[in-house]
Coordinates of C-alpha atoms in Angstrom, one line a residue:
Chain N
M104 CA 75.2 368.5 -74.9
K105 CA 74.2 367.9 -78.2
G106 CA 71.9 370.3 -78.4
I107 CA 74.7 372.8 -77.9
K108 CA 76.5 371.2 -80.6
S109 CA 74.1 372.1 -82.7
H110 CA 72.9 375.3 -81.8
A111 CA 76.9 376.3 -82.4
I112 CA 76.5 374.9 -85.8
L113 CA 73.2 376.6 -86.8
L114 CA 75.3 380.0 -85.3
F115 CA 78.4 379.6 -86.8
S116 CA 76.4 378.9 -89.8
V117 CA 74.7 382.1 -90.1
L118 CA 77.6 383.9 -89.3
A119 CA 79.3 382.8 -92.5
G120 CA 76.1 383.6 -94.2
I121 CA 76.3 387.2 -93.2
F122 CA 79.9 386.9 -94.5
A123 CA 79.2 385.7 -97.5
L124 CA 76.1 387.8 -98.3
S125 CA 78.2 390.9 -97.5
I126 CA 80.5 390.3 -99.7
Y127 CA 78.0 389.4 -102.1
G128 CA 76.8 392.7 -101.6
L129 CA 80.0 394.5 -101.8
L130 CA 80.8 393.0 -105.4
S131 CA 77.3 393.5 -107.1
G132 CA 75.4 396.4 -108.0
D133 CA 74.9 398.1 -111.3
I134 CA 78.7 398.6 -111.8
P135 CA 80.6 395.6 -112.4
T136 CA 83.4 395.3 -109.6
E137 CA 85.7 392.7 -109.0
F138 CA 87.1 391.0 -105.5
N139 CA 90.4 392.9 -105.7
D140 CA 88.0 396.5 -105.7
V141 CA 86.3 395.2 -102.4
Y142 CA 89.5 394.6 -101.3
H143 CA 91.5 397.4 -101.4
A144 CA 88.1 399.6 -100.8
L145 CA 88.3 398.0 -97.6
L146 CA 91.6 397.8 -97.1
D147 CA 94.1 400.1 -99.3
Y148 CA 91.5 403.1 -100.3
S149 CA 92.3 405.3 -102.8
D150 CA 89.6 407.8 -103.9
Q151 CA 90.7 408.0 -107.6
D152 CA 89.6 404.6 -108.5
I153 CA 85.9 405.3 -108.6
N154 CA 85.6 401.3 -108.3
Q155 CA 86.7 402.1 -104.8
V156 CA 84.4 405.0 -104.4
I157 CA 81.2 403.0 -105.2
I158 CA 81.8 400.0 -102.9
R159 CA 83.5 402.1 -99.9
E160 CA 81.0 405.3 -100.6
I161 CA 77.7 403.5 -101.5
R162 CA 77.9 399.5 -100.5
L163 CA 79.7 399.4 -97.4
P164 CA 77.3 401.8 -95.6
R165 CA 74.5 400.3 -97.0
I166 CA 75.6 396.8 -96.1
M167 CA 76.5 397.6 -92.8
M168 CA 73.2 399.5 -92.2
A169 CA 71.3 396.1 -92.8
I170 CA 73.4 393.9 -90.5
I171 CA 73.2 396.6 -88.1
S172 CA 69.6 397.2 -88.5
G173 CA 68.6 393.9 -88.4
A174 CA 70.3 393.4 -85.5
A175 CA 69.2 396.0 -83.4
L176 CA 65.4 395.5 -84.4
S177 CA 65.3 391.8 -83.6
V178 CA 67.0 392.9 -80.2
A179 CA 64.5 395.2 -79.6
G180 CA 61.7 393.0 -80.4
M181 CA 62.9 390.3 -78.1
L182 CA 63.1 392.4 -74.9
M183 CA 59.5 394.2 -76.1
Q184 CA 58.3 390.4 -76.2
T185 CA 60.0 389.3 -73.0
L186 CA 59.0 392.5 -71.0
F187 CA 55.3 392.0 -72.1
Q188 CA 54.9 388.2 -71.9
N189 CA 53.9 388.5 -75.5
P190 CA 55.2 386.9 -78.8
L191 CA 53.2 389.4 -80.5
A192 CA 54.9 392.5 -79.3
G193 CA 57.8 394.8 -81.0
P194 CA 58.8 397.7 -81.0
Y195 CA 57.0 398.8 -84.7
V196 CA 53.2 397.1 -83.6
L197 CA 53.7 398.3 -80.1
G198 CA 54.4 402.2 -81.8
I199 CA 57.7 402.7 -80.1
N200 CA 58.5 403.4 -84.0
S201 CA 55.7 406.1 -83.6
G202 CA 57.6 408.2 -81.4
S203 CA 60.4 408.5 -83.4
S204 CA 58.4 409.2 -86.7
L205 CA 56.6 412.1 -85.0
M206 CA 59.9 413.4 -83.9
V207 CA 61.8 412.9 -87.2
A208 CA 58.5 414.2 -88.6
L209 CA 58.7 417.5 -86.2
G210 CA 61.9 417.9 -87.2
V211 CA 62.3 417.6 -91.0
L212 CA 59.0 418.9 -91.9
S213 CA 59.2 422.3 -89.2
G214 CA 62.6 422.7 -90.7
V215 CA 64.4 423.8 -87.6
G216 CA 67.7 423.8 -87.5
F217 CA 68.6 421.7 -85.0
F218 CA 66.0 419.1 -85.6
N219 CA 67.6 418.6 -89.1
S220 CA 70.8 418.2 -88.0
E221 CA 72.7 415.0 -87.8
L222 CA 72.7 415.0 -83.7
G223 CA 69.2 416.2 -83.5
L224 CA 67.5 414.2 -85.7
M225 CA 69.1 411.1 -83.8
G226 CA 68.5 412.4 -80.3
S227 CA 65.0 413.3 -80.9
A228 CA 64.3 410.2 -82.4
L229 CA 65.6 408.0 -79.5
L230 CA 63.8 410.8 -77.0
G231 CA 60.5 409.8 -79.2
A232 CA 61.2 406.2 -78.7
F233 CA 61.6 406.4 -75.2
V234 CA 59.0 408.3 -74.1
F235 CA 56.5 406.3 -76.5
G236 CA 58.1 403.1 -74.7
L237 CA 57.3 404.6 -71.4
F238 CA 53.9 405.3 -72.3
I239 CA 53.4 402.3 -73.4
L240 CA 55.0 400.4 -70.1
F241 CA 52.2 402.7 -68.4
T242 CA 49.6 401.6 -70.1
A243 CA 50.3 397.9 -69.8
S244 CA 50.2 398.2 -66.2
F245 CA 46.4 398.2 -66.5
L246 CA 46.2 396.7 -69.7
R247 CA 46.6 393.1 -69.1
N248 CA 45.4 391.7 -72.1
Q249 CA 47.8 390.2 -74.7
I250 CA 45.8 391.5 -77.8
G251 CA 44.8 394.9 -76.1
L252 CA 47.9 396.0 -75.8
L253 CA 48.7 395.1 -79.6
L254 CA 45.7 397.2 -80.8
F255 CA 46.6 400.5 -78.1
G256 CA 50.1 400.3 -80.4
V257 CA 48.5 400.3 -83.8
M258 CA 45.8 403.2 -82.7
L259 CA 48.8 404.9 -81.1
G260 CA 50.3 404.2 -84.6
S261 CA 46.7 405.9 -86.1
F262 CA 47.0 408.7 -84.4
V263 CA 50.9 409.6 -84.8
S264 CA 49.9 409.0 -88.5
A265 CA 47.1 411.5 -88.3
I266 CA 49.7 414.4 -86.7
I267 CA 52.3 413.9 -89.2
T268 CA 49.5 414.3 -92.1
I269 CA 48.4 417.0 -90.8
L270 CA 52.2 418.6 -90.7
E271 CA 53.0 416.9 -94.1
A272 CA 49.8 419.3 -95.5
G273 CA 51.5 422.4 -94.1
S274 CA 54.8 421.7 -95.3
Q275 CA 57.0 422.6 -97.9
A276 CA 57.6 420.4 -100.9
E277 CA 61.1 420.1 -100.1
A278 CA 61.0 419.1 -96.8
L279 CA 58.0 416.9 -97.6
K280 CA 59.8 415.2 -100.0
S281 CA 62.4 414.3 -97.9
F282 CA 60.3 412.9 -95.4
A283 CA 58.6 411.0 -97.5
L284 CA 61.2 409.5 -98.5
W285 CA 62.2 408.9 -94.9
S286 CA 59.4 407.3 -93.9
M287 CA 59.9 404.8 -96.9
G288 CA 62.5 403.4 -95.0
S289 CA 66.1 403.0 -96.6
L290 CA 69.5 401.9 -95.9
N291 CA 70.8 403.9 -98.6
N292 CA 71.0 407.5 -96.6
V293 CA 73.6 406.3 -94.4
T294 CA 77.2 407.7 -95.7
I295 CA 80.3 406.3 -94.5
E296 CA 80.7 409.2 -92.3
Q297 CA 78.1 408.5 -89.8
I298 CA 78.7 404.6 -89.4
P299 CA 81.6 405.2 -86.6
I300 CA 78.6 406.9 -84.2
I301 CA 76.0 404.9 -85.1
L302 CA 78.2 401.5 -84.7
A303 CA 79.4 402.7 -81.2
V304 CA 75.7 403.6 -80.0
F305 CA 74.9 400.0 -81.6
I306 CA 77.8 398.1 -79.4
V307 CA 77.0 400.3 -76.3
T308 CA 73.4 399.0 -76.5
C309 CA 74.4 395.5 -76.9
F310 CA 76.7 395.2 -74.0
L311 CA 74.0 396.7 -72.1
T312 CA 71.7 394.1 -73.1
F313 CA 73.9 391.3 -72.2
F314 CA 74.0 392.6 -69.2
I315 CA 70.6 392.5 -68.3
V316 CA 70.4 388.7 -69.6
K317 CA 69.5 387.3 -66.3
P318 CA 66.7 389.7 -65.2
L319 CA 65.5 388.5 -68.5
N320 CA 65.3 385.2 -67.8
I321 CA 63.4 385.3 -64.8
L322 CA 61.0 388.0 -66.3
I323 CA 59.7 385.1 -68.6
L324 CA 57.8 384.0 -65.4
G325 CA 56.3 387.2 -64.5
E326 CA 57.2 390.5 -63.2
E327 CA 56.5 389.0 -59.5
E328 CA 58.7 386.4 -59.5
C329 CA 61.4 389.0 -61.0
R330 CA 60.7 390.8 -57.6
L331 CA 60.9 387.6 -55.4
M332 CA 64.6 386.9 -57.1
G333 CA 65.6 390.3 -55.3
Y334 CA 65.3 392.6 -58.7
D335 CA 64.0 396.1 -58.5
I336 CA 61.2 395.1 -61.4
K337 CA 60.8 399.3 -61.8
K338 CA 64.6 399.4 -62.8
I339 CA 64.5 396.2 -64.8
R340 CA 61.3 397.5 -66.6
I341 CA 62.7 401.1 -67.3
L342 CA 65.9 400.1 -68.6
I343 CA 65.0 397.5 -71.1
V344 CA 62.5 400.2 -72.6
F345 CA 65.2 402.9 -72.3
I346 CA 67.8 400.0 -74.2
T347 CA 64.9 399.0 -77.0
A348 CA 64.5 402.8 -77.1
L349 CA 68.4 402.8 -78.2
F350 CA 68.4 400.4 -80.8
T351 CA 64.8 401.7 -81.9
G352 CA 65.7 405.4 -82.5
L353 CA 68.8 404.8 -83.9
I354 CA 67.5 402.7 -86.5
T355 CA 63.9 404.8 -87.4
A356 CA 66.3 408.0 -87.5
F357 CA 68.8 406.9 -89.9
C358 CA 66.7 404.7 -91.7
G359 CA 63.2 405.5 -91.3
P360 CA 60.8 402.7 -90.2
I361 CA 61.5 399.4 -90.7
A362 CA 58.8 396.9 -89.8
F363 CA 57.8 393.9 -88.1
V364 CA 61.5 392.1 -88.5
G365 CA 61.6 393.1 -84.6
L366 CA 58.4 391.2 -84.5
A367 CA 59.1 388.1 -86.7
V368 CA 62.9 387.5 -86.1
P369 CA 62.4 386.8 -82.1
N370 CA 59.9 384.0 -82.8
L371 CA 61.8 382.8 -85.4
T372 CA 64.8 382.3 -83.1
R373 CA 62.7 380.7 -80.3
M374 CA 61.1 378.3 -82.2
L375 CA 64.4 377.0 -83.8
F376 CA 66.5 377.2 -80.5
K377 CA 63.3 375.8 -78.5
T378 CA 64.8 377.8 -75.5
Q379 CA 64.2 381.1 -73.3
N380 CA 67.8 381.5 -72.3
H381 CA 67.9 385.1 -73.1
M382 CA 72.1 385.0 -73.7
L383 CA 71.4 382.4 -76.4
L384 CA 68.5 384.2 -77.8
L385 CA 70.1 387.4 -77.5
I386 CA 73.3 386.0 -79.8
A387 CA 71.1 384.4 -82.2
N388 CA 69.0 387.4 -82.7
L389 CA 71.9 389.9 -83.4
L390 CA 72.8 387.1 -86.2
F391 CA 69.6 385.8 -87.4
G392 CA 68.4 389.6 -87.9
S393 CA 71.6 391.1 -89.6
F394 CA 70.9 387.8 -92.0
F395 CA 67.3 388.7 -92.0
L396 CA 67.9 392.2 -93.1
L397 CA 70.8 391.6 -95.3
T398 CA 68.8 388.9 -97.4
C399 CA 66.1 391.9 -97.7
D400 CA 68.6 393.9 -98.7
I401 CA 70.5 392.0 -101.5
T402 CA 66.4 391.1 -103.0
I403 CA 65.9 394.6 -103.5
Q404 CA 69.5 395.1 -105.3
L405 CA 68.5 392.3 -107.5
F406 CA 65.0 393.4 -108.7
S407 CA 66.7 396.9 -108.5
D408 CA 66.3 397.2 -112.7
V409 CA 62.9 396.3 -112.8
L410 CA 61.4 397.6 -109.5
L411 CA 62.5 399.4 -106.6
I412 CA 61.2 398.1 -103.6
P413 CA 61.5 399.9 -100.3
I414 CA 62.7 398.4 -97.4
N415 CA 60.1 399.0 -95.2
A416 CA 57.5 397.7 -98.3
L417 CA 59.4 394.5 -98.2
T418 CA 60.0 393.8 -94.6
S419 CA 56.4 394.2 -94.1
L420 CA 55.3 391.9 -96.9
I421 CA 57.3 389.0 -95.3
G422 CA 56.7 389.8 -91.6
A423 CA 52.8 390.8 -92.1
P424 CA 51.7 387.1 -93.4
F425 CA 54.3 385.8 -90.2
V426 CA 52.6 387.8 -87.9
I427 CA 48.9 386.3 -89.2
Y428 CA 50.3 382.6 -89.0
I429 CA 51.3 383.7 -85.6
L430 CA 48.0 384.9 -84.3
I431 CA 46.1 382.2 -85.6
R432 CA 48.4 380.0 -83.9
K433 CA 48.1 381.7 -80.7
L434 CA 43.9 382.1 -81.0
R435 CA 43.0 379.3 -82.0
Chain Z
M201 CA 62.4 383.6 -36.9
I202 CA 59.3 385.7 -38.4
T203 CA 57.2 387.8 -36.1
V204 CA 54.1 389.7 -37.1
K205 CA 53.3 392.0 -34.4
D206 CA 50.1 394.4 -34.6
I207 CA 49.5 393.9 -38.1
V208 CA 46.4 394.6 -40.5
I209 CA 46.5 392.8 -43.5
G210 CA 44.6 394.0 -47.2
F211 CA 44.7 395.8 -50.3
D212 CA 42.9 399.1 -50.2
N213 CA 40.5 397.5 -47.6
D214 CA 41.1 395.6 -44.3
L215 CA 41.3 392.2 -44.6
F216 CA 41.9 390.6 -40.9
A217 CA 44.7 391.6 -38.3
I218 CA 47.1 389.7 -36.2
D219 CA 47.8 390.6 -32.7
K220 CA 51.4 388.4 -32.7
V221 CA 52.5 385.3 -34.1
D222 CA 56.1 384.0 -34.2
F223 CA 56.6 381.3 -37.3
Q224 CA 59.5 379.6 -36.2
K225 CA 62.1 377.8 -38.1
G226 CA 62.5 373.8 -38.1
K227 CA 58.2 374.0 -38.3
V228 CA 55.4 373.8 -40.8
H229 CA 53.0 376.5 -40.0
V230 CA 49.3 376.0 -41.7
L231 CA 47.1 378.8 -42.1
T232 CA 43.5 378.4 -42.9
G233 CA 40.3 380.2 -43.2
R234 CA 37.3 380.8 -45.7
N235 CA 38.3 382.0 -49.6
G236 CA 38.8 384.8 -49.8
I237 CA 40.0 385.6 -46.5
G238 CA 42.9 387.1 -47.1
K239 CA 45.4 384.0 -46.8
S240 CA 47.2 385.0 -49.9
A241 CA 47.7 388.3 -49.0
F242 CA 49.0 387.4 -45.6
L243 CA 51.8 385.2 -47.5
R244 CA 52.0 387.8 -49.9
T245 CA 52.8 390.2 -47.4
L246 CA 55.4 388.5 -45.6
T247 CA 57.6 388.2 -48.7
G248 CA 57.3 392.0 -49.1
L249 CA 55.6 391.5 -52.0
L250 CA 52.5 394.1 -50.4
K251 CA 52.8 396.2 -48.0
P252 CA 50.8 395.8 -45.0
I253 CA 48.4 398.3 -43.9
K254 CA 49.7 398.7 -40.4
G255 CA 52.3 396.8 -38.4
E256 CA 55.6 395.6 -38.4
I257 CA 57.1 391.9 -39.7
I258 CA 60.6 391.3 -38.2
L259 CA 62.7 388.9 -39.9
D260 CA 65.5 387.6 -38.0
N261 CA 65.4 390.4 -35.5
K262 CA 65.5 392.7 -38.4
P263 CA 62.3 394.4 -39.7
L264 CA 61.5 393.6 -42.8
D265 CA 61.1 396.6 -44.6
E266 CA 64.8 397.0 -43.6
Y267 CA 66.5 394.2 -46.2
S268 CA 66.9 394.9 -49.6
N269 CA 65.0 392.7 -52.4
K270 CA 68.3 390.6 -52.8
E271 CA 68.5 389.9 -48.9
V272 CA 64.8 389.0 -48.7
S273 CA 65.3 386.7 -51.6
N274 CA 68.0 384.9 -50.2
K275 CA 65.8 384.1 -46.9
I276 CA 62.4 384.1 -48.2
S277 CA 61.1 382.2 -51.2
F278 CA 57.5 381.9 -52.4
V279 CA 55.4 379.4 -54.4
H280 CA 52.4 381.1 -56.0
S281 CA 49.0 379.2 -56.0
I282 CA 48.4 379.2 -59.8
Q283 CA 51.8 378.5 -61.9
N284 CA 52.0 379.6 -65.5
G285 CA 54.0 377.3 -68.0
V286 CA 55.7 379.1 -70.7
S287 CA 56.9 377.9 -74.5
F288 CA 60.2 376.6 -74.7
L289 CA 61.0 376.9 -70.9
S290 CA 62.2 373.2 -69.9
V291 CA 62.0 372.0 -66.8
D292 CA 65.5 372.2 -66.0
A293 CA 65.7 375.4 -67.1
Y294 CA 63.1 376.5 -65.2
L295 CA 64.2 374.6 -61.8
M296 CA 67.8 376.8 -62.2
L297 CA 65.8 380.0 -62.3
G298 CA 65.6 379.0 -58.6
R299 CA 69.2 379.3 -58.3
S300 CA 69.6 382.9 -59.5
N301 CA 71.1 383.9 -56.4
F302 CA 73.8 381.5 -56.8
T303 CA 74.5 381.7 -60.5
N304 CA 77.0 384.2 -62.0
M305 CA 75.4 387.8 -63.7
F306 CA 74.4 385.4 -67.1
G307 CA 73.2 382.9 -65.5
N308 CA 75.6 380.2 -66.0
A309 CA 75.1 377.3 -63.8
S310 CA 78.1 375.5 -61.9
D311 CA 78.3 371.8 -60.7
I312 CA 77.0 372.9 -57.7
D313 CA 73.6 374.4 -59.0
L314 CA 73.5 371.2 -60.8
R315 CA 73.4 369.0 -58.4
A316 CA 71.5 371.1 -56.4
I317 CA 68.6 370.6 -59.3
E318 CA 69.3 366.7 -59.6
N319 CA 69.0 366.5 -56.2
A320 CA 65.8 368.7 -55.9
K321 CA 64.3 366.5 -59.0
S322 CA 65.2 363.2 -57.0
V323 CA 62.9 364.5 -53.6
F324 CA 60.1 365.8 -55.6
G325 CA 59.9 362.7 -58.2
I326 CA 59.9 365.1 -61.2
G327 CA 63.1 364.1 -62.9
H328 CA 61.2 361.9 -65.8
L329 CA 60.2 365.6 -66.5
S330 CA 63.7 367.0 -66.8
H331 CA 63.3 368.4 -70.7
K332 CA 59.7 368.7 -71.0
Y333 CA 58.9 372.4 -71.4
T334 CA 56.4 373.2 -69.0
N335 CA 53.5 374.4 -70.9
Q336 CA 53.3 371.0 -71.7
L337 CA 52.9 369.7 -67.9
S338 CA 49.8 369.2 -65.8
S339 CA 49.2 371.8 -63.0
G340 CA 49.7 369.2 -60.7
E341 CA 53.2 368.8 -62.4
L342 CA 54.1 372.0 -62.4
Q343 CA 52.8 372.7 -59.2
L344 CA 55.3 370.2 -57.7
C345 CA 58.2 371.6 -60.2
A346 CA 57.6 375.2 -58.7
I347 CA 57.9 373.6 -55.3
A348 CA 61.0 371.8 -56.2
K349 CA 62.4 375.7 -57.9
A350 CA 61.6 377.2 -54.3
Y351 CA 63.7 374.5 -52.8
V352 CA 66.2 374.6 -54.6
Q353 CA 66.7 378.1 -53.6
E354 CA 67.8 377.2 -50.2
T355 CA 66.3 379.8 -48.5
D356 CA 65.7 379.9 -44.3
Y357 CA 62.0 380.7 -45.0
I358 CA 59.7 379.0 -47.9
L359 CA 56.1 380.2 -48.6
L360 CA 53.3 378.2 -50.3
D361 CA 50.3 379.3 -51.4
E362 CA 47.8 376.3 -51.2
P363 CA 50.3 373.9 -52.3
T364 CA 48.6 370.9 -52.9
A365 CA 45.5 372.6 -54.8
H366 CA 46.0 370.7 -58.1
L367 CA 47.9 367.5 -56.7
D368 CA 46.4 364.3 -57.1
Y369 CA 45.9 362.6 -53.5
Q370 CA 49.1 360.7 -53.6
N371 CA 51.0 363.5 -54.3
K372 CA 49.1 365.8 -51.7
K373 CA 50.6 363.6 -48.9
R374 CA 54.0 363.3 -50.4
V375 CA 54.5 367.0 -50.6
Y376 CA 52.7 367.2 -46.5
E377 CA 55.7 364.5 -45.7
L378 CA 58.4 366.6 -47.7
L379 CA 57.6 369.9 -46.0
K380 CA 57.5 368.2 -42.5
Q381 CA 60.8 366.7 -43.6
I382 CA 62.6 369.5 -45.0
S383 CA 61.5 371.7 -42.2
I384 CA 63.0 368.9 -39.4
D385 CA 65.9 367.8 -41.5
Q386 CA 67.1 371.4 -42.6
N387 CA 65.7 373.7 -39.8
K388 CA 63.6 375.6 -42.2
G389 CA 60.4 377.8 -41.8
I390 CA 57.7 376.5 -43.7
I391 CA 54.0 378.3 -43.8
I392 CA 51.1 377.3 -46.0
S393 CA 47.9 378.3 -46.9
T394 CA 45.4 375.2 -47.6
H395 CA 42.0 374.2 -47.8
D396 CA 43.0 370.5 -47.6
L397 CA 42.6 369.9 -43.7
D398 CA 41.5 366.1 -43.6
L399 CA 45.1 365.4 -44.6
A400 CA 47.1 368.5 -43.1
F401 CA 45.5 367.3 -39.5
K402 CA 47.3 363.6 -39.9
F403 CA 51.2 365.8 -39.7
P404 CA 52.2 367.3 -36.9
F405 CA 51.6 370.8 -38.0
E406 CA 51.1 374.3 -36.3
F407 CA 47.5 375.5 -37.2
Y408 CA 46.7 379.1 -37.8
L409 CA 42.8 379.8 -38.7
I410 CA 41.7 383.4 -39.8
K411 CA 38.3 383.8 -37.9
E412 CA 35.1 385.3 -39.8
S413 CA 33.7 386.3 -36.2
D414 CA 36.5 389.1 -35.6
L415 CA 38.7 388.9 -38.4
K416 CA 42.0 387.9 -36.5
L417 CA 44.1 385.0 -37.2
H418 CA 44.0 382.6 -34.2
K419 CA 46.0 379.6 -33.3
I420 CA 44.2 376.4 -33.1
D421 CA 44.8 373.0 -31.6
G422 CA 42.0 370.5 -33.3
F423 CA 40.0 370.1 -36.1
N424 CA 36.7 371.0 -33.6
D425 CA 37.7 374.5 -34.0
I426 CA 37.6 374.1 -37.7
E427 CA 34.1 372.3 -37.8
R428 CA 32.9 375.2 -35.1
E429 CA 34.1 378.0 -37.8
F430 CA 32.7 376.5 -40.9
N431 CA 29.3 375.2 -39.4
T432 CA 28.3 378.3 -38.0

């Protein structure tokens, strides 16, 4: 019982932290604004007031994307780690992002109308993530070694980036620039009009995840145990890959690749909560993921006068050493 | 009753065959035979994890393949010969996974589930391990926990692949005694594979030997049959 209480306190503190950081993020920026502006921008909006416009059109979508991306990528990472029973798995290292990147590159660099549209971009990023997810699932069925699977993911990433380089070499300057910016990862490119659709896909995917909490709990004992408990393991596996692809594809389409969040946060939550209960892990990943990416975003904003750090670079700076730490602990 | 008829067990190649055997409830059935002859494959075939190359398995008057996975999991539990401990998975949480057919769709435990687990822990003498993580247990402790997890699943049949392999002598005896008691008191059909025959023969179990000479499963009565098999 003591455990449950301390878990609740921890979760509520993070929730409060997310709330505080969001308010701070809405308030701060190049142009000084006051709490009053934030209040009006959110609840009583007038597009005549420049401060309100800045908050609602620029800061709000960015903050919301930080919250959604962090949560989505962390849960996607948790799902991959449980599916492959591998703490080093994640949508980025396994190359699921690469699937989205490839499709987005094809869309943006080829300049074909449909793929360049918002829905086309999202749809193709989701499809790319799902196809690559199935590909990794298939490979995992005969590549049992944990490190081997990661190497496979890295190779998949290299292969895709080679294709993308070829595409880049043959494309127009305009398209090249917009793709290069996308591939750095950014929370700034989303408009307030896009938020509802992104939020809707995110919430539906979260609901889906809540319904597979029970098989996920058994899956940590292995696929045979899951089957022996009466689950159709093939369906469960494909559902997990599908959910991961939804989360990853959604974020990759709108924010570009964001590395290591999906790897680091699930490990962090497992260490903090010392549990394999996926209901708790799911909630923890949603909250800690949001908190983590929000912190990254605000750090970037703080340094924006001096240096513009792409979000993908910052998460890699933090995430890569963390992965090395886990590697050393595991392989020692 | 699990009835096995004209069956051939194996993966890609045939391992061995069975003309007809009935595994009744209320008894402990012991399978033995040399390493690699197909005992584990046979047990896995009975759970539906592995399809027989030929032949039929009848579980309580209905062919096994007409049951859904869920229905089978309500009737048969299986304990692997090798268990892997998982970090941050406590023994209590591990045992609760055995209650999956009783807990709600999010896996939340009811009072009945909690009581079932407390009971199992006292039956198998693993109460002191409650809050340990499964990757911190010795292989013997883990084996006891795995058997307890199958026990809380409350199935009519419990299949155990070498349940005593990692146990010390005292725990081997204890597990055999418990299996005997459970089979009689709760009218369960228990099928195990084992190499601990000296000890097993002290119990009133049913014995079966997969003979090397004809690659068939035979019911045996005494230790002499075993001696003959392994000395030639």
